[in-house]
Short mmCIF file of N, CA, C and O in Angstrom, two decimals:
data_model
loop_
_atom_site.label_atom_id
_atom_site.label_comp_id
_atom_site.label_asym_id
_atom_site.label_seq_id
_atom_site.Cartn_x
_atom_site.Cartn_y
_atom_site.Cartn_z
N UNK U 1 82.46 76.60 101.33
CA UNK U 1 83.47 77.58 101.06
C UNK U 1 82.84 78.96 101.19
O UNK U 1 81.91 79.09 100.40
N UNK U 2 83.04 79.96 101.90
CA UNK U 2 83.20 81.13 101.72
C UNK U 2 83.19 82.05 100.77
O UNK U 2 83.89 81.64 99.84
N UNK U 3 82.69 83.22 100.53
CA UNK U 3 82.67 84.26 99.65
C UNK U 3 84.55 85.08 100.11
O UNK U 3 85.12 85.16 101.20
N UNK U 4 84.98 85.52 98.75
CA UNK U 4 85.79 86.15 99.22
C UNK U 4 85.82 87.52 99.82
O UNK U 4 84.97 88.29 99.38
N UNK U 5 86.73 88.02 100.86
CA UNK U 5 86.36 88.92 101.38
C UNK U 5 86.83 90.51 100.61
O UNK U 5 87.56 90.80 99.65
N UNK U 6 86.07 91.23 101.48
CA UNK U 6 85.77 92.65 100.16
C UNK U 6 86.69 94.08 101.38
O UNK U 6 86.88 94.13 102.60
N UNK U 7 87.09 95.18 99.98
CA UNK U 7 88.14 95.32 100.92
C UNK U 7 87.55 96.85 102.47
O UNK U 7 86.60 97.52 102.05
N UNK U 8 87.82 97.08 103.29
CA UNK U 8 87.27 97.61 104.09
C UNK U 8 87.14 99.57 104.00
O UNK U 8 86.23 100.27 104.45
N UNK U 9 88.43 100.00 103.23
CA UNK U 9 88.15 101.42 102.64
C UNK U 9 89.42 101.39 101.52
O UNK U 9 90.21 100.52 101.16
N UNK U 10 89.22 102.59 101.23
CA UNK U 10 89.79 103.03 99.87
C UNK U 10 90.86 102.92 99.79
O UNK U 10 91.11 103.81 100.61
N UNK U 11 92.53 102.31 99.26
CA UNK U 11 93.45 102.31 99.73
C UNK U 11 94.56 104.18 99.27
O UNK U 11 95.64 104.65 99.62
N UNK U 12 93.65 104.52 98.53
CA UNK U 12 93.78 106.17 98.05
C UNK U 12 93.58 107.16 98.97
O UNK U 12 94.38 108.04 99.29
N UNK U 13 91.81 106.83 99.62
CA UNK U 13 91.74 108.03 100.30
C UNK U 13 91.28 108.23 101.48
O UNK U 13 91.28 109.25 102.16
N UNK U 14 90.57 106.38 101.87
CA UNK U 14 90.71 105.86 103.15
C UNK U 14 88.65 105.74 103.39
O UNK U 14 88.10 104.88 104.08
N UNK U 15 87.95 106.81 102.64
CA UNK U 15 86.86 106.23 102.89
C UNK U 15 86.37 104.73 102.54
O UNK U 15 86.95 103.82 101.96
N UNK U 16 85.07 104.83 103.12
CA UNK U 16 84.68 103.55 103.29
C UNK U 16 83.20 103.23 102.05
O UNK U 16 82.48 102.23 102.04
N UNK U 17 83.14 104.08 101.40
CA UNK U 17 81.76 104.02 100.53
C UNK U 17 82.52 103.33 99.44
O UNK U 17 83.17 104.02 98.65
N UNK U 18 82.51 102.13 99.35
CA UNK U 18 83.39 101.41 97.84
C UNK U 18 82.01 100.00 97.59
O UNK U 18 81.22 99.40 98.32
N UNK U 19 82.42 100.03 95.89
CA UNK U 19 81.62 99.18 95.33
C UNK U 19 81.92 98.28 94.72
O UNK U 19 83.13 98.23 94.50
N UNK U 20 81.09 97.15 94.14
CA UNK U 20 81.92 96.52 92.91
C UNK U 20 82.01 97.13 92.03
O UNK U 20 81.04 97.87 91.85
N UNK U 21 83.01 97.20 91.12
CA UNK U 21 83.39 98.10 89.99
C UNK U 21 83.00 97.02 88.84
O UNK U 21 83.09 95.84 89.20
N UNK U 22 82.63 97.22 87.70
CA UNK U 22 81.58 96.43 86.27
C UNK U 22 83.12 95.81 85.67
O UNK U 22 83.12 94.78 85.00
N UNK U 23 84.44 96.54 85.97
CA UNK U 23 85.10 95.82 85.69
C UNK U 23 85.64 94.32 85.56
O UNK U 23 86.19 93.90 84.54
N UNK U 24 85.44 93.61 86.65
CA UNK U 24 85.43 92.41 86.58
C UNK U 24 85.83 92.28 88.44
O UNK U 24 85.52 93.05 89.35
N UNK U 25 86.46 91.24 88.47
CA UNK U 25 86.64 90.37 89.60
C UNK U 25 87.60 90.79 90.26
O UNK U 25 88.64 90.82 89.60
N UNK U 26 87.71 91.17 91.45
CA UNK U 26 88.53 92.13 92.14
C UNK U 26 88.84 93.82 92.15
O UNK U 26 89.76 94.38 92.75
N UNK U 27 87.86 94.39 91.38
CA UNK U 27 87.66 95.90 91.20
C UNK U 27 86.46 96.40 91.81
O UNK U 27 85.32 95.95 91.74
N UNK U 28 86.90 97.41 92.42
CA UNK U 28 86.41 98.08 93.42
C UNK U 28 86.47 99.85 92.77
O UNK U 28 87.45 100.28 92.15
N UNK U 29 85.39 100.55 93.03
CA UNK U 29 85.47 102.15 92.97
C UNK U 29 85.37 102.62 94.47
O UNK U 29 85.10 101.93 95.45
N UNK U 30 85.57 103.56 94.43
CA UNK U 30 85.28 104.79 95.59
C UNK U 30 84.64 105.43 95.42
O UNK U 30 85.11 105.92 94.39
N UNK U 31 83.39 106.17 95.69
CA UNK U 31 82.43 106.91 95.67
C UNK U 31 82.95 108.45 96.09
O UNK U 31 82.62 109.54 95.62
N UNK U 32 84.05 108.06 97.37
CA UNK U 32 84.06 109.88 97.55
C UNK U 32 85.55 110.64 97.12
O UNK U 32 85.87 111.82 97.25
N UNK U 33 86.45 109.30 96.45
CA UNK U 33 87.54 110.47 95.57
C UNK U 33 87.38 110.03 94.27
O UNK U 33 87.99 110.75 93.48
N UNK U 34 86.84 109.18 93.80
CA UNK U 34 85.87 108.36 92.02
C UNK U 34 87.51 108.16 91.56
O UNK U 34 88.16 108.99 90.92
N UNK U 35 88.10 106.61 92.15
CA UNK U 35 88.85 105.91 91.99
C UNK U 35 88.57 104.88 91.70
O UNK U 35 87.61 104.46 92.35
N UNK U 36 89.06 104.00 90.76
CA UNK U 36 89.25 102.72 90.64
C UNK U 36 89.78 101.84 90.82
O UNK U 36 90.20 101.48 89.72
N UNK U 37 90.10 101.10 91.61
CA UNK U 37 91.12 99.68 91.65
C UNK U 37 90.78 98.39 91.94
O UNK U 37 89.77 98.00 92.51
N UNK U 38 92.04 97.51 91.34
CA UNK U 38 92.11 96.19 91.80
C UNK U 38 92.74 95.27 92.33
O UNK U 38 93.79 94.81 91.88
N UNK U 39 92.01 94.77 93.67
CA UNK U 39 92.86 93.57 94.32
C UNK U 39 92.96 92.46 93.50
O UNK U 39 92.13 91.98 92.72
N UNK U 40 94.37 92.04 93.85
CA UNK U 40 94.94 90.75 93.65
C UNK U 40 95.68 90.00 94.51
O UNK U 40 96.40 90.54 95.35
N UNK U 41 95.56 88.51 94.37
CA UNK U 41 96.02 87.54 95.38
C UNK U 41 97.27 87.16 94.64
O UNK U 41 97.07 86.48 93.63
N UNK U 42 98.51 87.46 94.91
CA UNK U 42 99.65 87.41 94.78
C UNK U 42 100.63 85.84 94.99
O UNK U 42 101.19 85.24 94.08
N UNK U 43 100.61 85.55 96.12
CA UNK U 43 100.54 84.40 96.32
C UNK U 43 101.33 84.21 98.19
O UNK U 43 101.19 85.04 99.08
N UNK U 44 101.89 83.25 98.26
CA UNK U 44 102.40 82.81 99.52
C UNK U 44 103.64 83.22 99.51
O UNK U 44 104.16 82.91 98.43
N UNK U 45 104.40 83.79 100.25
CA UNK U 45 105.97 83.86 100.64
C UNK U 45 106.39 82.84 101.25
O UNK U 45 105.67 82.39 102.15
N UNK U 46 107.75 82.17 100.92
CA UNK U 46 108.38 81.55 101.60
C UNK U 46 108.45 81.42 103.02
O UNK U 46 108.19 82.43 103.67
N UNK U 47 108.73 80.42 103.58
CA UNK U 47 108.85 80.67 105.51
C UNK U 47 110.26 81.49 105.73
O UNK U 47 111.32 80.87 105.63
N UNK U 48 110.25 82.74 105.99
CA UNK U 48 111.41 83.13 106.55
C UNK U 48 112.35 84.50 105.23
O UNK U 48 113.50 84.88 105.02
N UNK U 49 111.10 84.74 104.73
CA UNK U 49 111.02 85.83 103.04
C UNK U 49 109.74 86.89 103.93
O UNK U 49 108.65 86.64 104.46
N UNK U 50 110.60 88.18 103.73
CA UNK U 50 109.46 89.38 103.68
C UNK U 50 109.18 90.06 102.93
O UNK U 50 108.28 90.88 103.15
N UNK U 51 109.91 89.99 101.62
CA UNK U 51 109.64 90.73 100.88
C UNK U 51 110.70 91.84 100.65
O UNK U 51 110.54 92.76 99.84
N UNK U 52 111.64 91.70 101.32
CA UNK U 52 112.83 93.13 101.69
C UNK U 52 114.05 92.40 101.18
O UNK U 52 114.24 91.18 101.18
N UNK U 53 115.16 93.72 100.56
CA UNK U 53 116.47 93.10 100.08
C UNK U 53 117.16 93.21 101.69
O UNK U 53 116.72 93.74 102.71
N UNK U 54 118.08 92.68 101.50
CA UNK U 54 119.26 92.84 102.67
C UNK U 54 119.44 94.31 103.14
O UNK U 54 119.57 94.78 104.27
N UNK U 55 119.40 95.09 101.52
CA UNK U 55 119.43 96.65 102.45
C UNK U 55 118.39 96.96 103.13
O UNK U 55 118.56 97.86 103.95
N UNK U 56 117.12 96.40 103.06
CA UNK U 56 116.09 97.27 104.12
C UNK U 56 115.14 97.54 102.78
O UNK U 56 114.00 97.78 103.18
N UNK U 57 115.19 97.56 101.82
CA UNK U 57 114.47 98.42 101.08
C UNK U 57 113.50 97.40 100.00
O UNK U 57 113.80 96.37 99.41
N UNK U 58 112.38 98.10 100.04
CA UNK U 58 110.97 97.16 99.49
C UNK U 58 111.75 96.68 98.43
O UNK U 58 112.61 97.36 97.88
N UNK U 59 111.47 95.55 98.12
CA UNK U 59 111.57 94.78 96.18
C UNK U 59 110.35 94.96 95.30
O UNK U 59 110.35 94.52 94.15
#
């Protein structure tokens, strides 16, 4: 099995200098705007589900 993968830049400010954050498992900092966050695995969508209401607009 594989390591999971780590994320490629900041989703804030787009650089690429990010670390593990002491927080725990899926936290990440940024070094050049000193952000914190965390990924999470959400899960699977249905076959034929995007995520959108009928109007067009995110849920």
């Amino acid at each position: 099995m594989s390591e999971r993968a780590a994320p490629f830049f900041c989703p804030y400010c787009g650089d690429e200098d990010l670390r593990p954050n002491e927080q725990g498992h899926g936290a990440w900092e940024c070094a050049a705007c000193s952000r914190a966050f965390q990924l999470k695995f959400l899960g699977l969508l249905a076959p034929g589900t995007s995520g959108r209401t009928s109007g067009g607009e995110e849920i």
